[in-house]
PDB file of C-alpha atoms in Angstrom:
ATOM      1  CA  MET K   1     -20.790 -38.597  20.925  1.00  0.00           C
ATOM      2  CA  LEU K   2     -23.695 -39.189  18.350  1.00  0.00           C
ATOM      3  CA  ILE K   3     -24.703 -36.697  15.881  1.00  0.00           C
ATOM      4  CA  ASP K   4     -27.640 -37.358  13.676  1.00  0.00           C
ATOM      5  CA  PHE K   5     -26.946 -35.520  10.296  1.00  0.00           C
ATOM      6  CA  HIS K   6     -30.202 -36.010   8.862  1.00  0.00           C
ATOM      7  CA  THR K   7     -33.411 -34.890  10.529  1.00  0.00           C
ATOM      8  CA  HIS K   8     -36.652 -33.155   9.727  1.00  0.00           C
ATOM      9  CA  VAL K   9     -38.411 -30.484  12.046  1.00  0.00           C
ATOM     10  CA  PHE K  10     -41.244 -28.130  11.243  1.00  0.00           C
ATOM     11  CA  PRO K  11     -42.601 -24.950  12.615  1.00  0.00           C
ATOM     12  CA  ASP K  12     -45.189 -26.168  15.390  1.00  0.00           C
ATOM     13  CA  LYS K  13     -48.170 -24.708  13.173  1.00  0.00           C
ATOM     14  CA  LEU K  14     -47.232 -26.465  10.303  1.00  0.00           C
ATOM     15  CA  ALA K  15     -45.776 -29.740  11.789  1.00  0.00           C
ATOM     16  CA  LEU K  16     -48.756 -31.953  12.256  1.00  0.00           C
ATOM     17  CA  GLY K  17     -50.200 -31.412   8.859  1.00  0.00           C
ATOM     18  CA  ALA K  18     -46.776 -31.655   6.913  1.00  0.00           C
ATOM     19  CA  VAL K  19     -45.805 -35.093   8.775  1.00  0.00           C
ATOM     20  CA  ARG K  20     -49.237 -36.365   8.007  1.00  0.00           C
ATOM     21  CA  SER K  21     -49.253 -35.568   4.610  1.00  0.00           C
ATOM     22  CA  LEU K  22     -46.038 -36.687   3.786  1.00  0.00           C
ATOM     23  CA  ALA K  23     -46.749 -39.916   5.717  1.00  0.00           C
ATOM     24  CA  GLU K  24     -49.697 -40.596   3.773  1.00  0.00           C
ATOM     25  CA  ARG K  25     -47.697 -39.706   0.519  1.00  0.00           C
ATOM     26  CA  ALA K  26     -45.105 -42.316   1.134  1.00  0.00           C
ATOM     27  CA  HIS K  27     -46.908 -44.816   3.108  1.00  0.00           C
ATOM     28  CA  ILE K  28     -44.570 -44.799   6.152  1.00  0.00           C
ATOM     29  CA  VAL K  29     -45.606 -44.127   9.815  1.00  0.00           C
ATOM     30  CA  PRO K  30     -43.645 -41.267  11.436  1.00  0.00           C
ATOM     31  CA  HIS K  31     -41.898 -41.492  15.070  1.00  0.00           C
ATOM     32  CA  THR K  32     -42.670 -38.002  16.094  1.00  0.00           C
ATOM     33  CA  ASP K  33     -45.090 -35.156  15.396  1.00  0.00           C
ATOM     34  CA  GLY K  34     -42.372 -33.075  13.396  1.00  0.00           C
ATOM     35  CA  THR K  35     -42.234 -30.451  15.909  1.00  0.00           C
ATOM     36  CA  LEU K  36     -39.083 -29.361  17.601  1.00  0.00           C
ATOM     37  CA  SER K  37     -39.830 -30.393  21.011  1.00  0.00           C
ATOM     38  CA  ASP K  38     -40.777 -34.020  20.008  1.00  0.00           C
ATOM     39  CA  THR K  39     -37.766 -34.204  18.068  1.00  0.00           C
ATOM     40  CA  GLN K  40     -35.650 -33.154  20.931  1.00  0.00           C
ATOM     41  CA  ARG K  41     -37.558 -35.656  22.988  1.00  0.00           C
ATOM     42  CA  ILE K  42     -36.566 -38.665  20.804  1.00  0.00           C
ATOM     43  CA  MET K  43     -32.909 -37.687  20.315  1.00  0.00           C
ATOM     44  CA  ARG K  44     -32.567 -37.222  24.112  1.00  0.00           C
ATOM     45  CA  GLU K  45     -34.108 -40.600  24.637  1.00  0.00           C
ATOM     46  CA  ASP K  46     -31.771 -42.275  21.950  1.00  0.00           C
ATOM     47  CA  GLY K  47     -28.679 -40.389  23.258  1.00  0.00           C
ATOM     48  CA  VAL K  48     -28.047 -38.042  20.349  1.00  0.00           C
ATOM     49  CA  ASP K  49     -26.242 -34.861  21.361  1.00  0.00           C
ATOM     50  CA  ARG K  50     -26.459 -32.920  18.409  1.00  0.00           C
ATOM     51  CA  PHE K  51     -28.888 -33.003  15.055  1.00  0.00           C
ATOM     52  CA  VAL K  52     -28.896 -31.372  12.197  1.00  0.00           C
ATOM     53  CA  CYS K  53     -32.522 -29.983  11.054  1.00  0.00           C
ATOM     54  CA  LEU K  54     -33.189 -29.996   7.256  1.00  0.00           C
ATOM     55  CA  ASN K  55     -35.377 -27.617   5.711  1.00  0.00           C
ATOM     56  CA  ILE K  56     -36.738 -27.601   2.149  1.00  0.00           C
ATOM     57  CA  ALA K  57     -37.864 -24.737  -0.004  1.00  0.00           C
ATOM     58  CA  VAL K  58     -40.224 -26.588  -2.050  1.00  0.00           C
ATOM     59  CA  SER K  59     -40.997 -23.533  -3.901  1.00  0.00           C
ATOM     60  CA  PRO K  60     -39.611 -20.101  -4.356  1.00  0.00           C
ATOM     61  CA  ARG K  61     -42.570 -18.720  -2.509  1.00  0.00           C
ATOM     62  CA  THR K  62     -41.806 -20.612   0.797  1.00  0.00           C
ATOM     63  CA  GLU K  63     -38.019 -19.913   0.703  1.00  0.00           C
ATOM     64  CA  ALA K  64     -37.532 -16.899   2.740  1.00  0.00           C
ATOM     65  CA  HIS K  65     -40.182 -18.502   5.585  1.00  0.00           C
ATOM     66  CA  VAL K  66     -38.311 -21.768   5.682  1.00  0.00           C
ATOM     67  CA  ASN K  67     -35.103 -19.684   5.990  1.00  0.00           C
ATOM     68  CA  ASP K  68     -36.567 -17.694   8.626  1.00  0.00           C
ATOM     69  CA  PHE K  69     -37.362 -20.894  10.565  1.00  0.00           C
ATOM     70  CA  ALA K  70     -33.872 -22.114  10.095  1.00  0.00           C
ATOM     71  CA  ILE K  71     -31.964 -19.145  11.316  1.00  0.00           C
ATOM     72  CA  SER K  72     -34.521 -19.195  14.389  1.00  0.00           C
ATOM     73  CA  LEU K  73     -33.019 -22.628  15.308  1.00  0.00           C
ATOM     74  CA  LEU K  74     -29.661 -21.380  15.665  1.00  0.00           C
ATOM     75  CA  SER K  75     -30.458 -20.402  19.156  1.00  0.00           C
ATOM     76  CA  VAL K  76     -31.575 -23.965  20.068  1.00  0.00           C
ATOM     77  CA  PRO K  77     -28.833 -25.776  21.959  1.00  0.00           C
ATOM     78  CA  GLY K  78     -27.996 -29.017  20.320  1.00  0.00           C
ATOM     79  CA  THR K  79     -29.578 -28.194  16.767  1.00  0.00           C
ATOM     80  CA  ILE K  80     -27.539 -27.317  13.394  1.00  0.00           C
ATOM     81  CA  PRO K  81     -30.030 -26.091  11.207  1.00  0.00           C
ATOM     82  CA  PHE K  82     -29.672 -26.131   7.363  1.00  0.00           C
ATOM     83  CA  GLY K  83     -31.556 -23.500   5.183  1.00  0.00           C
ATOM     84  CA  SER K  84     -32.873 -24.366   1.686  1.00  0.00           C
ATOM     85  CA  VAL K  85     -33.021 -22.267  -1.704  1.00  0.00           C
ATOM     86  CA  HIS K  86     -34.822 -22.980  -4.731  1.00  0.00           C
ATOM     87  CA  PRO K  87     -33.080 -22.787  -8.349  1.00  0.00           C
ATOM     88  CA  ASP K  88     -36.299 -20.883  -9.692  1.00  0.00           C
ATOM     89  CA  SER K  89     -36.223 -18.145  -7.082  1.00  0.00           C
ATOM     90  CA  PRO K  90     -34.901 -14.943  -8.175  1.00  0.00           C
ATOM     91  CA  ASN K  91     -33.734 -14.175  -4.642  1.00  0.00           C
ATOM     92  CA  ALA K  92     -31.778 -17.670  -4.174  1.00  0.00           C
ATOM     93  CA  LEU K  93     -28.300 -16.049  -4.045  1.00  0.00           C
ATOM     94  CA  ASP K  94     -29.595 -13.276  -1.776  1.00  0.00           C
ATOM     95  CA  GLU K  95     -31.014 -16.014   0.425  1.00  0.00           C
ATOM     96  CA  LEU K  96     -27.596 -17.599   0.576  1.00  0.00           C
ATOM     97  CA  ASP K  97     -26.109 -14.494   1.544  1.00  0.00           C
ATOM     98  CA  ARG K  98     -28.711 -14.049   4.203  1.00  0.00           C
ATOM     99  CA  LEU K  99     -27.939 -17.675   5.625  1.00  0.00           C
ATOM    100  CA  HIS K 100     -24.194 -17.364   5.560  1.00  0.00           C
ATOM    101  CA  LYS K 101     -24.103 -14.023   7.565  1.00  0.00           C
ATOM    102  CA  ALA K 102     -26.556 -15.692  10.077  1.00  0.00           C
ATOM    103  CA  GLY K 103     -24.293 -18.591  10.677  1.00  0.00           C
ATOM    104  CA  ILE K 104     -26.246 -21.406   8.945  1.00  0.00           C
ATOM    105  CA  ARG K 105     -23.519 -23.872   7.995  1.00  0.00           C
ATOM    106  CA  GLY K 106     -25.486 -25.921   5.153  1.00  0.00           C
ATOM    107  CA  VAL K 107     -28.139 -25.928   2.479  1.00  0.00           C
ATOM    108  CA  LYS K 108     -30.538 -28.694   1.983  1.00  0.00           C
ATOM    109  CA  PHE K 109     -31.806 -29.877  -1.612  1.00  0.00           C
ATOM    110  CA  HIS K 110     -34.737 -32.216  -2.273  1.00  0.00           C
ATOM    111  CA  ASN K 111     -34.936 -32.491  -6.272  1.00  0.00           C
ATOM    112  CA  GLU K 112     -38.029 -34.215  -6.155  1.00  0.00           C
ATOM    113  CA  TYR K 113     -40.054 -31.792  -4.149  1.00  0.00           C
ATOM    114  CA  GLN K 114     -38.271 -28.824  -5.837  1.00  0.00           C
ATOM    115  CA  ASP K 115     -38.689 -30.288  -9.314  1.00  0.00           C
ATOM    116  CA  PHE K 116     -35.323 -30.055 -11.041  1.00  0.00           C
ATOM    117  CA  TYR K 117     -32.871 -32.319 -11.912  1.00  0.00           C
ATOM    118  CA  VAL K 118     -29.612 -32.219  -9.689  1.00  0.00           C
ATOM    119  CA  ASP K 119     -27.341 -31.492 -12.599  1.00  0.00           C
ATOM    120  CA  ASP K 120     -29.711 -28.793 -14.374  1.00  0.00           C
ATOM    121  CA  ARG K 121     -27.113 -25.996 -14.954  1.00  0.00           C
ATOM    122  CA  ARG K 122     -29.532 -23.427 -13.642  1.00  0.00           C
ATOM    123  CA  ALA K 123     -28.844 -24.550 -10.328  1.00  0.00           C
ATOM    124  CA  PHE K 124     -24.940 -24.267 -10.647  1.00  0.00           C
ATOM    125  CA  PRO K 125     -24.608 -20.758  -9.710  1.00  0.00           C
ATOM    126  CA  ILE K 126     -26.394 -21.604  -6.233  1.00  0.00           C
ATOM    127  CA  TYR K 127     -23.862 -24.653  -5.931  1.00  0.00           C
ATOM    128  CA  GLU K 128     -21.184 -22.235  -6.635  1.00  0.00           C
ATOM    129  CA  ARG K 129     -22.155 -19.830  -3.939  1.00  0.00           C
ATOM    130  CA  CYS K 130     -22.330 -22.400  -1.397  1.00  0.00           C
ATOM    131  CA  VAL K 131     -18.707 -23.656  -2.305  1.00  0.00           C
ATOM    132  CA  GLU K 132     -17.663 -20.085  -2.140  1.00  0.00           C
ATOM    133  CA  TYR K 133     -19.174 -19.589   1.365  1.00  0.00           C
ATOM    134  CA  GLY K 134     -17.836 -23.205   2.504  1.00  0.00           C
ATOM    135  CA  MET K 135     -21.346 -24.281   3.032  1.00  0.00           C
ATOM    136  CA  ILE K 136     -22.414 -27.960   3.077  1.00  0.00           C
ATOM    137  CA  LEU K 137     -24.890 -29.203   0.337  1.00  0.00           C
ATOM    138  CA  LEU K 138     -26.908 -31.947   1.423  1.00  0.00           C
ATOM    139  CA  PHE K 139     -29.074 -33.867  -1.486  1.00  0.00           C
ATOM    140  CA  HIS K 140     -31.635 -36.293  -1.091  1.00  0.00           C
ATOM    141  CA  GLY K 141     -30.130 -39.317  -3.061  1.00  0.00           C
ATOM    142  CA  GLY K 142     -32.032 -41.423  -5.206  1.00  0.00           C
ATOM    143  CA  ALA K 143     -35.655 -42.277  -5.227  1.00  0.00           C
ATOM    144  CA  ASP K 144     -38.275 -41.069  -3.054  1.00  0.00           C
ATOM    145  CA  TRP K 145     -41.147 -43.283  -2.065  1.00  0.00           C
ATOM    146  CA  GLY K 146     -43.605 -40.434  -2.537  1.00  0.00           C
ATOM    147  CA  PHE K 147     -42.745 -39.767  -6.368  1.00  0.00           C
ATOM    148  CA  GLN K 148     -42.764 -41.714  -9.220  1.00  0.00           C
ATOM    149  CA  PRO K 149     -39.939 -42.087 -11.383  1.00  0.00           C
ATOM    150  CA  PRO K 150     -38.016 -40.554 -13.117  1.00  0.00           C
ATOM    151  CA  VAL K 151     -35.590 -40.022 -10.142  1.00  0.00           C
ATOM    152  CA  LYS K 152     -34.096 -36.535 -10.499  1.00  0.00           C
ATOM    153  CA  THR K 153     -31.046 -37.174  -8.226  1.00  0.00           C
ATOM    154  CA  PRO K 154     -29.554 -40.578  -9.381  1.00  0.00           C
ATOM    155  CA  PRO K 155     -26.120 -41.296  -8.654  1.00  0.00           C
ATOM    156  CA  HIS K 156     -24.825 -40.596 -12.167  1.00  0.00           C
ATOM    157  CA  ARG K 157     -26.340 -37.120 -12.289  1.00  0.00           C
ATOM    158  CA  MET K 158     -24.849 -36.401  -8.865  1.00  0.00           C
ATOM    159  CA  ARG K 159     -21.632 -37.531 -10.005  1.00  0.00           C
ATOM    160  CA  ALA K 160     -21.826 -34.692 -12.508  1.00  0.00           C
ATOM    161  CA  VAL K 161     -22.307 -32.071  -9.671  1.00  0.00           C
ATOM    162  CA  ALA K 162     -19.519 -33.530  -7.952  1.00  0.00           C
ATOM    163  CA  ASP K 163     -17.077 -33.476 -10.960  1.00  0.00           C
ATOM    164  CA  ALA K 164     -18.175 -29.883 -11.699  1.00  0.00           C
ATOM    165  CA  PHE K 165     -17.654 -28.611  -7.979  1.00  0.00           C
ATOM    166  CA  PRO K 166     -14.466 -30.556  -6.901  1.00  0.00           C
ATOM    167  CA  GLN K 167     -14.196 -28.333  -3.765  1.00  0.00           C
ATOM    168  CA  ALA K 168     -17.979 -28.679  -2.515  1.00  0.00           C
ATOM    169  CA  LYS K 169     -18.729 -30.332   0.741  1.00  0.00           C
ATOM    170  CA  ILE K 170     -21.381 -32.542  -0.874  1.00  0.00           C
ATOM    171  CA  VAL K 171     -23.468 -35.129   1.290  1.00  0.00           C
ATOM    172  CA  VAL K 172     -25.601 -37.365  -0.584  1.00  0.00           C
ATOM    173  CA  ALA K 173     -28.297 -38.808   1.676  1.00  0.00           C
ATOM    174  CA  HIS K 174     -29.696 -42.406   1.713  1.00  0.00           C
ATOM    175  CA  LEU K 175     -26.237 -44.212   1.361  1.00  0.00           C
ATOM    176  CA  GLY K 176     -25.826 -42.121  -1.891  1.00  0.00           C
ATOM    177  CA  GLY K 177     -28.942 -43.100  -3.668  1.00  0.00           C
ATOM    178  CA  GLN K 178     -32.134 -44.570  -2.005  1.00  0.00           C
ATOM    179  CA  ASP K 179     -33.035 -48.139  -3.752  1.00  0.00           C
ATOM    180  CA  MET K 180     -29.683 -47.311  -5.875  1.00  0.00           C
ATOM    181  CA  ALA K 181     -27.047 -48.898  -3.768  1.00  0.00           C
ATOM    182  CA  GLU K 182     -25.332 -50.681  -6.938  1.00  0.00           C
ATOM    183  CA  GLU K 183     -25.322 -47.350  -8.877  1.00  0.00           C
ATOM    184  CA  SER K 184     -24.142 -45.492  -5.953  1.00  0.00           C
ATOM    185  CA  ILE K 185     -21.222 -47.358  -5.333  1.00  0.00           C
ATOM    186  CA  ARG K 186     -20.279 -47.338  -9.248  1.00  0.00           C
ATOM    187  CA  CYS K 187     -20.730 -43.686  -9.567  1.00  0.00           C
ATOM    188  CA  LEU K 188     -19.919 -42.085  -6.328  1.00  0.00           C
ATOM    189  CA  ALA K 189     -17.648 -44.335  -4.468  1.00  0.00           C
ATOM    190  CA  ASP K 190     -14.574 -42.685  -5.950  1.00  0.00           C
ATOM    191  CA  SER K 191     -15.595 -39.281  -5.872  1.00  0.00           C
ATOM    192  CA  SER K 192     -14.987 -36.873  -2.640  1.00  0.00           C
ATOM    193  CA  VAL K 193     -18.846 -37.071  -1.578  1.00  0.00           C
ATOM    194  CA  TYR K 194     -19.875 -37.887   1.760  1.00  0.00           C
ATOM    195  CA  ILE K 195     -23.216 -40.150   2.297  1.00  0.00           C
ATOM    196  CA  ASP K 196     -25.465 -40.553   5.269  1.00  0.00           C
ATOM    197  CA  THR K 197     -27.321 -43.797   6.461  1.00  0.00           C
ATOM    198  CA  SER K 198     -30.693 -42.158   6.374  1.00  0.00           C
ATOM    199  CA  PHE K 199     -33.702 -44.269   6.377  1.00  0.00           C
ATOM    200  CA  ALA K 200     -31.275 -47.090   5.635  1.00  0.00           C
ATOM    201  CA  ALA K 201     -32.184 -49.125   8.715  1.00  0.00           C
ATOM    202  CA  CYS K 202     -36.047 -49.791   7.320  1.00  0.00           C
ATOM    203  CA  SER K 203     -35.061 -49.984   3.849  1.00  0.00           C
ATOM    204  CA  VAL K 204     -31.651 -51.305   3.166  1.00  0.00           C
ATOM    205  CA  PRO K 205     -30.606 -54.750   3.962  1.00  0.00           C
ATOM    206  CA  ILE K 206     -27.459 -54.510   6.485  1.00  0.00           C
ATOM    207  CA  GLU K 207     -25.077 -56.413   4.258  1.00  0.00           C
ATOM    208  CA  THR K 208     -25.954 -53.936   1.240  1.00  0.00           C
ATOM    209  CA  ALA K 209     -25.488 -51.154   3.606  1.00  0.00           C
ATOM    210  CA  GLU K 210     -22.117 -52.615   4.590  1.00  0.00           C
ATOM    211  CA  ARG K 211     -20.968 -53.140   1.516  1.00  0.00           C
ATOM    212  CA  VAL K 212     -21.900 -49.319   0.041  1.00  0.00           C
ATOM    213  CA  ILE K 213     -20.088 -47.863   3.371  1.00  0.00           C
ATOM    214  CA  ARG K 214     -17.019 -49.991   2.970  1.00  0.00           C
ATOM    215  CA  ALA K 215     -16.877 -49.081  -0.916  1.00  0.00           C
ATOM    216  CA  PHE K 216     -16.848 -45.033   0.381  1.00  0.00           C
ATOM    217  CA  GLY K 217     -14.907 -45.815   3.175  1.00  0.00           C
ATOM    218  CA  VAL K 218     -16.079 -45.231   6.719  1.00  0.00           C
ATOM    219  CA  ASP K 219     -14.296 -41.697   6.821  1.00  0.00           C
ATOM    220  CA  ARG K 220     -16.983 -40.630   4.372  1.00  0.00           C
ATOM    221  CA  VAL K 221     -20.173 -41.681   6.073  1.00  0.00           C
ATOM    222  CA  LEU K 222     -22.529 -39.875   8.239  1.00  0.00           C
ATOM    223  CA  PHE K 223     -24.859 -41.241  11.037  1.00  0.00           C
ATOM    224  CA  GLY K 224     -28.471 -39.899   9.839  1.00  0.00           C
ATOM    225  CA  THR K 225     -32.019 -41.383  10.450  1.00  0.00           C
ATOM    226  CA  ASP K 226     -34.338 -39.240   8.417  1.00  0.00           C
ATOM    227  CA  CYS K 227     -36.292 -38.634  11.591  1.00  0.00           C
ATOM    228  CA  PRO K 228     -39.335 -38.722  11.907  1.00  0.00           C
ATOM    229  CA  TRP K 229     -39.123 -41.451   9.582  1.00  0.00           C
ATOM    230  CA  ASP K 230     -36.718 -43.788  11.609  1.00  0.00           C
ATOM    231  CA  THR K 231     -35.186 -43.248  14.793  1.00  0.00           C
ATOM    232  CA  PRO K 232     -31.474 -42.622  16.268  1.00  0.00           C
ATOM    233  CA  ALA K 233     -31.833 -46.091  18.235  1.00  0.00           C
ATOM    234  CA  GLU K 234     -32.988 -48.130  15.645  1.00  0.00           C
ATOM    235  CA  THR K 235     -30.177 -46.869  13.094  1.00  0.00           C
ATOM    236  CA  VAL K 236     -27.605 -47.360  15.834  1.00  0.00           C
ATOM    237  CA  ARG K 237     -28.847 -50.848  16.443  1.00  0.00           C
ATOM    238  CA  TYR K 238     -28.511 -51.360  12.515  1.00  0.00           C
ATOM    239  CA  LEU K 239     -25.018 -50.358  12.077  1.00  0.00           C
ATOM    240  CA  ARG K 240     -23.996 -52.279  15.147  1.00  0.00           C
ATOM    241  CA  SER K 241     -25.475 -55.206  13.442  1.00  0.00           C
ATOM    242  CA  ALA K 242     -22.393 -55.007  10.732  1.00  0.00           C
ATOM    243  CA  HIS K 243     -18.956 -55.862  10.915  1.00  0.00           C
ATOM    244  CA  PHE K 244     -17.843 -52.304  12.186  1.00  0.00           C
ATOM    245  CA  SER K 245     -14.991 -51.883  14.815  1.00  0.00           C
ATOM    246  CA  GLU K 246     -15.825 -49.358  17.565  1.00  0.00           C
ATOM    247  CA  SER K 247     -13.197 -46.908  15.978  1.00  0.00           C
ATOM    248  CA  GLU K 248     -15.366 -47.131  12.618  1.00  0.00           C
ATOM    249  CA  LEU K 249     -18.528 -46.812  14.420  1.00  0.00           C
ATOM    250  CA  GLU K 250     -17.114 -43.641  16.193  1.00  0.00           C
ATOM    251  CA  GLN K 251     -16.109 -42.026  12.948  1.00  0.00           C
ATOM    252  CA  ILE K 252     -19.693 -42.763  11.607  1.00  0.00           C
ATOM    253  CA  PHE K 253     -21.452 -41.721  14.613  1.00  0.00           C
ATOM    254  CA  SER K 254     -19.669 -38.282  14.990  1.00  0.00           C
ATOM    255  CA  LEU K 255     -15.925 -37.787  14.142  1.00  0.00           C
ATOM    256  CA  ASN K 256     -16.796 -37.322  10.428  1.00  0.00           C
ATOM    257  CA  ALA K 257     -19.711 -34.661  11.059  1.00  0.00           C
ATOM    258  CA  LEU K 258     -17.202 -32.860  13.176  1.00  0.00           C
ATOM    259  CA  ASN K 259     -14.744 -32.840  10.503  1.00  0.00           C
ATOM    260  CA  LEU K 260     -17.100 -31.760   7.758  1.00  0.00           C
ATOM    261  CA  LEU K 261     -18.518 -29.161   9.894  1.00  0.00           C
ATOM    262  CA  GLY K 262     -14.995 -27.806  10.550  1.00  0.00           C
ATOM    263  CA  GLU K 263     -15.105 -28.571  14.544  1.00  0.00           C
ATOM    264  CA  VAL K 264     -11.741 -30.983  14.417  1.00  0.00           C
TER     265      VAL K 264
END
């Protein structure tokens, strides 16, 4: 089984413009047009059985619409939609209630687009509610190529959140910190957070990625691509080029995701 824990899907009427804008901002070439149908196509072609669809509330104004879309994906076979809330929204906790009641299993935070530092105390009530509901908190980790420093979710700030919420189910994308592998190992490897492999195949030497994964342990690593910015086939090839056994790859490809989702 192969579960992609990190993909981005947009409503059809917004997908083309959103992907074009993001591609231009970060100077990267997309592999899909961002629609559900095109994402399903590449997942099917590359052997993915299920995929997590990450949505981002970039402002309080868009929060409800983003979550409407996430909830609509619950009826789509093979998809695992995550919602999103914004710390400046007066309705954030109500939105979490709505997501939880609908059956959404996780929340995506992208601190660059949402413009807050991950350890900002104003976000703590949101994190606390996610823990109460057993919802997964998935954070963009480290740099984002579309934004200038300072980085709003560096590993040392992420560690402060992990320490404040030891019961939280936290996933830090991009090997714990895009372009911050050493800090990721130093600050997060001995915590309880999971990391994913999203965007690593096109931005991190495999030797570095293997060192990060070994530091965290293969039981805390999730297969992720960041589709449309990379593909499952390329990420599988990338991981298979390292020195992982088949049983270790099985953990990364699916078993860790199933465990985090509470399905094993």
